[in-house]
Amino acid sequence: MTRCALLLRPSANRVYGASAPALALAELSVLDDHVLGGVVTEPAVARIGGVPYLVIELGAPLDRRTVEVLSNLSGLHALFEVQGDLLRPVEVAPLRRQDEDVTTIQRYVGKTNEALTHLLVNLALAAGPGAFDRALAGEAVRLLDPACGRGTTLNRAIVYGLDAVGVEHDKRAVEAYETFLLAWLKDKRLKHQVARERHRKGRATPASRCTVTYGGKDRAAHRVVEVIHADAVQIRDHLPARSVDALACDLPYGVQHGASPAPGAVRRSPAELLDAALPAWRDVLRPGAGAAFAWNLRTLPRSDLVGLLEGHGFELCVPPED
C-alpha cells in the first residue's frame, strides 16, 4: 500500500476554489474507475500542517503510469508520497505538448474557468475506451466542443496535443478566437497553415470553417484545430459520422449566453438546444466515446439533463448522486 497526498492548486476564483476539493475527489474517482483500474482507495480531504490535501491510498505501487495520470488532474499543484510524518515530493509529469499559457492569456466576460475546462476534457477522455492513454502516448485524438465560444476547450486540446474541432454560432466569438490563435502561434514561432471555407448552399446564413494545421517537420506530429461558425444542431453538415473521440462542452446557461435551437429563439435553459442537437452530437462520436458537460443547475436540473442524454442514447458513467 502506498499513501499519497495531493496538494491542490489555489484558485483566483473564490467560488471555484471553495469547490476544488470536492471536484478533485469526483475527477479522481472517474479517472480511477476508467483509466487506473480501481487502484485508489479511501480518498479524503485532510489537513496536513494546516493545509488541505487530497489524501489517497493506492492498492499498488506508485508506478510511472499512475504518476502520469495523477499529474494531469485538473487541480493538482504538487504530489507527495506520505512516509510516516513526512511528505516525499514526487516528480510530476503533466501532459504538455504546448505551453500552458494558451489557456490563460485570454481574459473576457463569460470565459469558462480554465481549470473547469481541464476537468471536463479529462472526464471526456477518461470515459472513452483508451482515449486518455492514447493522449498520454501522443497519438492522434480528436476532441469536439459543440458550443466552443472563444475556444477555452480548444486551447486545452492544444496543450494536450489533441486535434480539436469547435462549433460556435456567435460569429464575433469565432473571429476573436481565430485572431487569438493565429497571434499565439506566431508568437510561439510554430509553423502553421490556415485554410478557410464558406458554405452557402441551402442556408439562410452562410457557415464558415477555419482549419489551422500546426507542428514541426514530422507530419505525424502535426495537429489540427478547426473552428466552425455554424449552428450546433447542424453539426453533421460539417463532421462525418464517428469521427470524434471525445466531447467536452460548457453548455450555454443564460448568464452571458442564451441557448437557442433555432435563430431568433433564445432560451435561458439549454434543454431545447440539447433535445435538438444531441442526436447529431452522438452521431459524430465514435462508438463508446466519452462526453462531459458542465451546466447551470438553476436553469436545468440534473435529472432533466440525464433524462435528455439517456433519451438520446448516452449512458451515464458516474453514479446518480454525483
Short mmCIF file of N, CA and C in Angstrom, two decimals, residues 54-182:
data_model
loop_
_atom_site.label_atom_id
_atom_site.label_comp_id
_atom_site.label_asym_id
_atom_site.label_seq_id
_atom_site.Cartn_x
_atom_site.Cartn_y
_atom_site.Cartn_z
N LEU A 54 -5.57 16.39 -0.70
CA LEU A 54 -6.35 15.23 -1.08
C LEU A 54 -5.47 14.02 -0.82
N VAL A 55 -5.83 13.20 0.16
CA VAL A 55 -5.01 12.05 0.58
C VAL A 55 -5.65 10.78 0.06
N ILE A 56 -4.84 9.92 -0.55
CA ILE A 56 -5.35 8.68 -1.13
C ILE A 56 -4.44 7.51 -0.75
N GLU A 57 -5.03 6.33 -0.75
CA GLU A 57 -4.28 5.09 -0.59
C GLU A 57 -4.30 4.37 -1.93
N LEU A 58 -3.16 3.84 -2.33
CA LEU A 58 -3.06 3.10 -3.58
C LEU A 58 -2.89 1.62 -3.27
N GLY A 59 -3.68 0.78 -3.94
CA GLY A 59 -3.56 -0.65 -3.75
C GLY A 59 -2.46 -1.26 -4.58
N ALA A 60 -1.61 -0.43 -5.16
CA ALA A 60 -0.50 -0.89 -6.00
C ALA A 60 0.63 0.12 -5.86
N PRO A 61 1.85 -0.24 -6.24
CA PRO A 61 2.96 0.71 -6.15
C PRO A 61 2.70 1.96 -6.98
N LEU A 62 3.33 3.04 -6.62
CA LEU A 62 3.20 4.30 -7.35
C LEU A 62 4.09 4.23 -8.59
N ASP A 63 3.59 3.57 -9.63
CA ASP A 63 4.39 3.38 -10.83
C ASP A 63 4.28 4.59 -11.76
N ARG A 64 5.00 4.51 -12.87
CA ARG A 64 5.07 5.63 -13.80
C ARG A 64 3.71 6.00 -14.37
N ARG A 65 2.92 5.00 -14.73
CA ARG A 65 1.62 5.29 -15.34
C ARG A 65 0.69 5.97 -14.34
N THR A 66 0.69 5.52 -13.11
CA THR A 66 -0.15 6.15 -12.10
C THR A 66 0.26 7.60 -11.88
N VAL A 67 1.57 7.84 -11.84
CA VAL A 67 2.06 9.21 -11.69
C VAL A 67 1.62 10.07 -12.87
N GLU A 68 1.69 9.52 -14.09
CA GLU A 68 1.27 10.28 -15.27
C GLU A 68 -0.20 10.68 -15.17
N VAL A 69 -1.04 9.76 -14.74
CA VAL A 69 -2.47 10.05 -14.65
C VAL A 69 -2.73 11.08 -13.56
N LEU A 70 -2.15 10.87 -12.37
CA LEU A 70 -2.35 11.81 -11.27
C LEU A 70 -1.79 13.19 -11.62
N SER A 71 -0.71 13.23 -12.40
CA SER A 71 -0.09 14.50 -12.77
C SER A 71 -1.02 15.39 -13.57
N ASN A 72 -2.01 14.77 -14.23
CA ASN A 72 -2.89 15.53 -15.11
C ASN A 72 -4.25 15.86 -14.49
N LEU A 73 -4.41 15.59 -13.20
CA LEU A 73 -5.61 16.07 -12.52
C LEU A 73 -5.69 17.59 -12.69
N SER A 74 -6.87 18.08 -12.97
CA SER A 74 -7.01 19.50 -13.33
C SER A 74 -6.60 20.45 -12.22
N GLY A 75 -6.73 20.02 -10.95
CA GLY A 75 -6.41 20.93 -9.85
C GLY A 75 -5.11 20.65 -9.16
N LEU A 76 -4.30 19.72 -9.69
CA LEU A 76 -3.08 19.32 -8.98
C LEU A 76 -2.00 20.40 -9.04
N HIS A 77 -1.41 20.68 -7.87
CA HIS A 77 -0.26 21.58 -7.79
C HIS A 77 1.02 20.81 -7.52
N ALA A 78 0.96 19.84 -6.59
CA ALA A 78 2.14 19.04 -6.27
C ALA A 78 1.68 17.70 -5.72
N LEU A 79 2.52 16.68 -5.90
CA LEU A 79 2.22 15.32 -5.48
C LEU A 79 3.30 14.84 -4.51
N PHE A 80 2.86 14.22 -3.41
CA PHE A 80 3.79 13.73 -2.39
C PHE A 80 3.45 12.29 -2.03
N GLU A 81 4.49 11.52 -1.71
CA GLU A 81 4.29 10.21 -1.10
C GLU A 81 4.43 10.39 0.40
N VAL A 82 3.44 9.89 1.15
CA VAL A 82 3.45 10.05 2.60
C VAL A 82 4.30 8.94 3.22
N GLN A 83 5.32 9.34 3.97
CA GLN A 83 6.21 8.39 4.65
C GLN A 83 6.26 8.77 6.12
N GLY A 84 5.43 8.13 6.91
CA GLY A 84 5.31 8.48 8.32
C GLY A 84 4.73 9.88 8.47
N ASP A 85 5.48 10.75 9.14
CA ASP A 85 5.05 12.13 9.30
C ASP A 85 5.62 13.05 8.23
N LEU A 86 6.31 12.48 7.24
CA LEU A 86 6.98 13.28 6.21
C LEU A 86 6.29 13.13 4.87
N LEU A 87 6.48 14.15 4.03
CA LEU A 87 5.99 14.13 2.67
C LEU A 87 7.18 14.12 1.72
N ARG A 88 7.28 13.06 0.91
CA ARG A 88 8.37 12.98 -0.07
C ARG A 88 7.86 13.47 -1.42
N PRO A 89 8.43 14.55 -1.98
CA PRO A 89 7.95 15.05 -3.27
C PRO A 89 8.12 14.00 -4.38
N VAL A 90 7.10 13.88 -5.19
CA VAL A 90 7.14 13.00 -6.36
C VAL A 90 7.17 13.89 -7.60
N GLU A 91 8.10 13.64 -8.48
CA GLU A 91 8.19 14.45 -9.70
C GLU A 91 7.00 14.16 -10.60
N VAL A 92 6.23 15.20 -10.88
CA VAL A 92 5.04 15.01 -11.71
C VAL A 92 5.39 15.14 -13.18
N ALA A 93 4.51 14.60 -14.02
CA ALA A 93 4.75 14.59 -15.47
C ALA A 93 3.48 14.99 -16.19
N PRO A 94 3.05 16.25 -16.06
CA PRO A 94 1.82 16.65 -16.75
C PRO A 94 1.99 16.63 -18.26
N LEU A 95 0.91 16.33 -18.95
CA LEU A 95 0.91 16.26 -20.41
C LEU A 95 0.89 17.68 -20.96
N ARG A 96 2.01 18.14 -21.51
CA ARG A 96 2.11 19.49 -22.06
C ARG A 96 2.88 19.44 -23.38
N ARG A 97 2.12 19.27 -24.44
CA ARG A 97 2.74 19.29 -25.77
C ARG A 97 3.03 20.72 -26.22
N GLN A 98 2.25 21.67 -25.69
CA GLN A 98 2.47 23.09 -25.98
C GLN A 98 2.36 23.86 -24.67
N ASP A 99 2.81 25.12 -24.69
CA ASP A 99 2.84 25.92 -23.48
C ASP A 99 1.44 26.13 -22.89
N GLU A 100 1.37 26.07 -21.57
CA GLU A 100 0.11 26.22 -20.84
C GLU A 100 -0.49 27.61 -20.97
N ASP A 101 0.32 28.60 -21.34
CA ASP A 101 -0.20 29.97 -21.38
C ASP A 101 -1.32 30.16 -22.40
N VAL A 102 -1.45 29.24 -23.36
CA VAL A 102 -2.54 29.36 -24.34
C VAL A 102 -3.90 29.29 -23.65
N THR A 103 -3.96 28.68 -22.46
CA THR A 103 -5.23 28.56 -21.75
C THR A 103 -5.51 29.75 -20.84
N THR A 104 -4.50 30.55 -20.54
CA THR A 104 -4.67 31.61 -19.54
C THR A 104 -4.58 33.02 -20.08
N ILE A 105 -4.03 33.21 -21.27
CA ILE A 105 -3.83 34.56 -21.79
C ILE A 105 -5.14 35.30 -21.99
N GLN A 106 -6.12 34.64 -22.58
CA GLN A 106 -7.39 35.30 -22.88
C GLN A 106 -8.14 35.66 -21.60
N ARG A 107 -8.68 36.87 -21.58
CA ARG A 107 -9.50 37.32 -20.46
C ARG A 107 -10.70 38.07 -21.02
N TYR A 108 -11.91 37.59 -20.74
CA TYR A 108 -13.11 38.25 -21.24
C TYR A 108 -14.30 37.81 -20.39
N VAL A 109 -15.33 38.61 -20.38
CA VAL A 109 -16.53 38.32 -19.61
C VAL A 109 -17.19 37.04 -20.14
N GLY A 110 -17.51 36.12 -19.24
CA GLY A 110 -18.17 34.89 -19.64
C GLY A 110 -17.23 33.75 -19.95
N LYS A 111 -15.92 33.95 -19.77
CA LYS A 111 -14.98 32.87 -20.05
C LYS A 111 -15.15 31.74 -19.05
N THR A 112 -15.18 30.51 -19.54
CA THR A 112 -15.24 29.34 -18.67
C THR A 112 -13.92 29.20 -17.93
N ASN A 113 -13.98 28.95 -16.64
CA ASN A 113 -12.78 28.74 -15.85
C ASN A 113 -11.91 27.67 -16.50
N GLU A 114 -10.62 27.98 -16.72
CA GLU A 114 -9.77 27.04 -17.44
C GLU A 114 -9.53 25.75 -16.66
N ALA A 115 -9.58 25.81 -15.31
CA ALA A 115 -9.45 24.58 -14.53
C ALA A 115 -10.67 23.67 -14.71
N LEU A 116 -11.86 24.28 -14.76
CA LEU A 116 -13.07 23.50 -15.02
C LEU A 116 -13.03 22.89 -16.42
N THR A 117 -12.55 23.66 -17.39
CA THR A 117 -12.41 23.12 -18.75
C THR A 117 -11.46 21.94 -18.77
N HIS A 118 -10.34 22.08 -18.07
CA HIS A 118 -9.35 20.99 -17.96
C HIS A 118 -10.02 19.74 -17.40
N LEU A 119 -10.83 19.91 -16.34
CA LEU A 119 -11.54 18.80 -15.73
C LEU A 119 -12.47 18.13 -16.73
N LEU A 120 -13.24 18.93 -17.47
CA LEU A 120 -14.18 18.37 -18.45
C LEU A 120 -13.45 17.55 -19.51
N VAL A 121 -12.33 18.08 -20.01
CA VAL A 121 -11.57 17.35 -21.02
C VAL A 121 -11.06 16.03 -20.45
N ASN A 122 -10.55 16.06 -19.21
CA ASN A 122 -10.08 14.82 -18.58
C ASN A 122 -11.21 13.79 -18.49
N LEU A 123 -12.39 14.23 -18.07
CA LEU A 123 -13.50 13.31 -17.91
C LEU A 123 -13.95 12.73 -19.25
N ALA A 124 -13.99 13.58 -20.27
CA ALA A 124 -14.39 13.11 -21.60
C ALA A 124 -13.41 12.07 -22.13
N LEU A 125 -12.12 12.32 -21.95
CA LEU A 125 -11.10 11.37 -22.41
C LEU A 125 -11.17 10.07 -21.60
N ALA A 126 -11.38 10.20 -20.28
CA ALA A 126 -11.39 9.02 -19.43
C ALA A 126 -12.57 8.13 -19.72
N ALA A 127 -13.71 8.72 -20.08
CA ALA A 127 -14.94 7.94 -20.29
C ALA A 127 -14.89 7.09 -21.55
N GLY A 128 -14.06 7.47 -22.51
CA GLY A 128 -13.96 6.71 -23.75
C GLY A 128 -12.90 5.63 -23.66
N PRO A 129 -13.06 4.54 -24.39
CA PRO A 129 -12.11 3.42 -24.30
C PRO A 129 -10.72 3.79 -24.81
N GLY A 130 -9.77 3.92 -23.90
CA GLY A 130 -8.38 4.13 -24.27
C GLY A 130 -8.00 5.53 -24.69
N ALA A 131 -8.93 6.47 -24.72
CA ALA A 131 -8.62 7.81 -25.23
C ALA A 131 -7.61 8.53 -24.35
N PHE A 132 -7.72 8.39 -23.04
CA PHE A 132 -6.78 9.07 -22.13
C PHE A 132 -5.37 8.53 -22.34
N ASP A 133 -5.23 7.21 -22.43
CA ASP A 133 -3.90 6.63 -22.63
C ASP A 133 -3.34 6.99 -24.00
N ARG A 134 -4.19 7.07 -25.00
CA ARG A 134 -3.71 7.46 -26.33
C ARG A 134 -3.20 8.90 -26.31
N ALA A 135 -3.88 9.76 -25.58
CA ALA A 135 -3.42 11.14 -25.45
C ALA A 135 -2.07 11.19 -24.74
N LEU A 136 -1.92 10.42 -23.67
CA LEU A 136 -0.64 10.38 -22.95
C LEU A 136 0.49 9.89 -23.86
N ALA A 137 0.15 8.97 -24.77
CA ALA A 137 1.16 8.40 -25.67
C ALA A 137 1.47 9.29 -26.87
N GLY A 138 0.74 10.39 -27.01
CA GLY A 138 0.99 11.29 -28.13
C GLY A 138 0.32 10.89 -29.42
N GLU A 139 -0.65 9.96 -29.34
CA GLU A 139 -1.37 9.55 -30.54
C GLU A 139 -2.46 10.57 -30.87
N ALA A 140 -2.93 10.52 -32.10
CA ALA A 140 -3.96 11.46 -32.54
C ALA A 140 -5.29 11.13 -31.87
N VAL A 141 -5.84 12.11 -31.17
CA VAL A 141 -7.15 12.01 -30.53
C VAL A 141 -7.91 13.28 -30.88
N ARG A 142 -9.15 13.14 -31.32
CA ARG A 142 -9.93 14.30 -31.77
C ARG A 142 -10.99 14.67 -30.75
N LEU A 143 -10.93 15.92 -30.29
CA LEU A 143 -11.84 16.43 -29.27
C LEU A 143 -12.79 17.44 -29.89
N LEU A 144 -14.07 17.35 -29.53
CA LEU A 144 -15.10 18.27 -30.04
C LEU A 144 -15.69 19.08 -28.91
N ASP A 145 -15.85 20.38 -29.14
CA ASP A 145 -16.68 21.24 -28.30
C ASP A 145 -17.75 21.84 -29.20
N PRO A 146 -19.02 21.40 -29.08
CA PRO A 146 -20.05 21.87 -30.00
C PRO A 146 -20.61 23.24 -29.67
N ALA A 147 -20.13 23.86 -28.59
CA ALA A 147 -20.51 25.24 -28.25
C ALA A 147 -19.27 25.92 -27.70
N CYS A 148 -18.28 26.13 -28.57
CA CYS A 148 -16.91 26.40 -28.12
C CYS A 148 -16.63 27.83 -27.70
N GLY A 149 -17.55 28.77 -27.95
CA GLY A 149 -17.30 30.15 -27.54
C GLY A 149 -16.00 30.67 -28.13
N ARG A 150 -15.14 31.19 -27.25
CA ARG A 150 -13.84 31.70 -27.70
C ARG A 150 -12.70 30.70 -27.49
N GLY A 151 -13.04 29.42 -27.39
CA GLY A 151 -12.04 28.39 -27.56
C GLY A 151 -11.30 27.89 -26.33
N THR A 152 -11.88 28.03 -25.12
CA THR A 152 -11.17 27.55 -23.94
C THR A 152 -10.90 26.04 -24.03
N THR A 153 -11.88 25.28 -24.49
CA THR A 153 -11.70 23.83 -24.64
C THR A 153 -10.67 23.52 -25.72
N LEU A 154 -10.71 24.26 -26.81
CA LEU A 154 -9.75 24.03 -27.89
C LEU A 154 -8.33 24.30 -27.42
N ASN A 155 -8.17 25.29 -26.54
CA ASN A 155 -6.84 25.61 -26.01
C ASN A 155 -6.31 24.49 -25.12
N ARG A 156 -7.18 23.88 -24.32
CA ARG A 156 -6.73 22.73 -23.52
C ARG A 156 -6.31 21.59 -24.44
N ALA A 157 -7.02 21.41 -25.55
CA ALA A 157 -6.64 20.38 -26.52
C ALA A 157 -5.25 20.67 -27.09
N ILE A 158 -4.95 21.93 -27.32
CA ILE A 158 -3.63 22.30 -27.84
C ILE A 158 -2.55 21.92 -26.84
N VAL A 159 -2.76 22.22 -25.56
CA VAL A 159 -1.78 21.85 -24.53
C VAL A 159 -1.57 20.34 -24.51
N TYR A 160 -2.64 19.59 -24.61
CA TYR A 160 -2.56 18.13 -24.57
C TYR A 160 -2.06 17.52 -25.89
N GLY A 161 -1.99 18.31 -26.95
CA GLY A 161 -1.57 17.77 -28.24
C GLY A 161 -2.66 16.98 -28.93
N LEU A 162 -3.93 17.38 -28.71
CA LEU A 162 -5.06 16.73 -29.37
C LEU A 162 -5.44 17.50 -30.62
N ASP A 163 -6.07 16.82 -31.56
CA ASP A 163 -6.78 17.51 -32.63
C ASP A 163 -8.08 18.04 -32.03
N ALA A 164 -8.50 19.23 -32.44
CA ALA A 164 -9.67 19.85 -31.83
C ALA A 164 -10.57 20.44 -32.89
N VAL A 165 -11.87 20.33 -32.64
CA VAL A 165 -12.84 20.98 -33.51
C VAL A 165 -13.90 21.64 -32.62
N GLY A 166 -14.16 22.92 -32.91
CA GLY A 166 -15.15 23.66 -32.16
C GLY A 166 -16.20 24.24 -33.07
N VAL A 167 -17.45 24.21 -32.63
CA VAL A 167 -18.57 24.79 -33.37
C VAL A 167 -19.16 25.91 -32.53
N GLU A 168 -19.42 27.05 -33.15
CA GLU A 168 -19.95 28.20 -32.41
C GLU A 168 -20.82 29.05 -33.33
N HIS A 169 -22.03 29.44 -32.84
CA HIS A 169 -22.95 30.21 -33.68
C HIS A 169 -22.67 31.71 -33.62
N ASP A 170 -21.91 32.17 -32.61
CA ASP A 170 -21.60 33.60 -32.46
C ASP A 170 -20.40 33.95 -33.33
N LYS A 171 -20.64 34.68 -34.40
CA LYS A 171 -19.58 35.00 -35.35
C LYS A 171 -18.46 35.80 -34.71
N ARG A 172 -18.82 36.72 -33.81
CA ARG A 172 -17.78 37.54 -33.16
C ARG A 172 -16.87 36.69 -32.29
N ALA A 173 -17.43 35.70 -31.62
CA ALA A 173 -16.61 34.81 -30.81
C ALA A 173 -15.66 34.00 -31.68
N VAL A 174 -16.16 33.52 -32.81
CA VAL A 174 -15.31 32.76 -33.74
C VAL A 174 -14.17 33.62 -34.25
N GLU A 175 -14.48 34.83 -34.68
CA GLU A 175 -13.45 35.72 -35.21
C GLU A 175 -12.42 36.08 -34.13
N ALA A 176 -12.89 36.31 -32.91
CA ALA A 176 -11.98 36.64 -31.81
C ALA A 176 -11.03 35.48 -31.54
N TYR A 177 -11.55 34.25 -31.58
CA TYR A 177 -10.68 33.11 -31.31
C TYR A 177 -9.68 32.89 -32.44
N GLU A 178 -10.11 33.01 -33.66
CA GLU A 178 -9.18 32.86 -34.78
C GLU A 178 -8.04 33.87 -34.67
N THR A 179 -8.38 35.12 -34.36
CA THR A 179 -7.36 36.16 -34.21
C THR A 179 -6.38 35.80 -33.10
N PHE A 180 -6.91 35.36 -31.96
CA PHE A 180 -6.05 34.98 -30.84
C PHE A 180 -5.15 33.81 -31.21
N LEU A 181 -5.73 32.76 -31.78
CA LEU A 181 -4.96 31.55 -32.06
C LEU A 181 -3.81 31.83 -33.02
N LEU A 182 -4.09 32.56 -34.09
CA LEU A 182 -3.04 32.83 -35.07
C LEU A 182 -1.95 33.72 -34.47
#
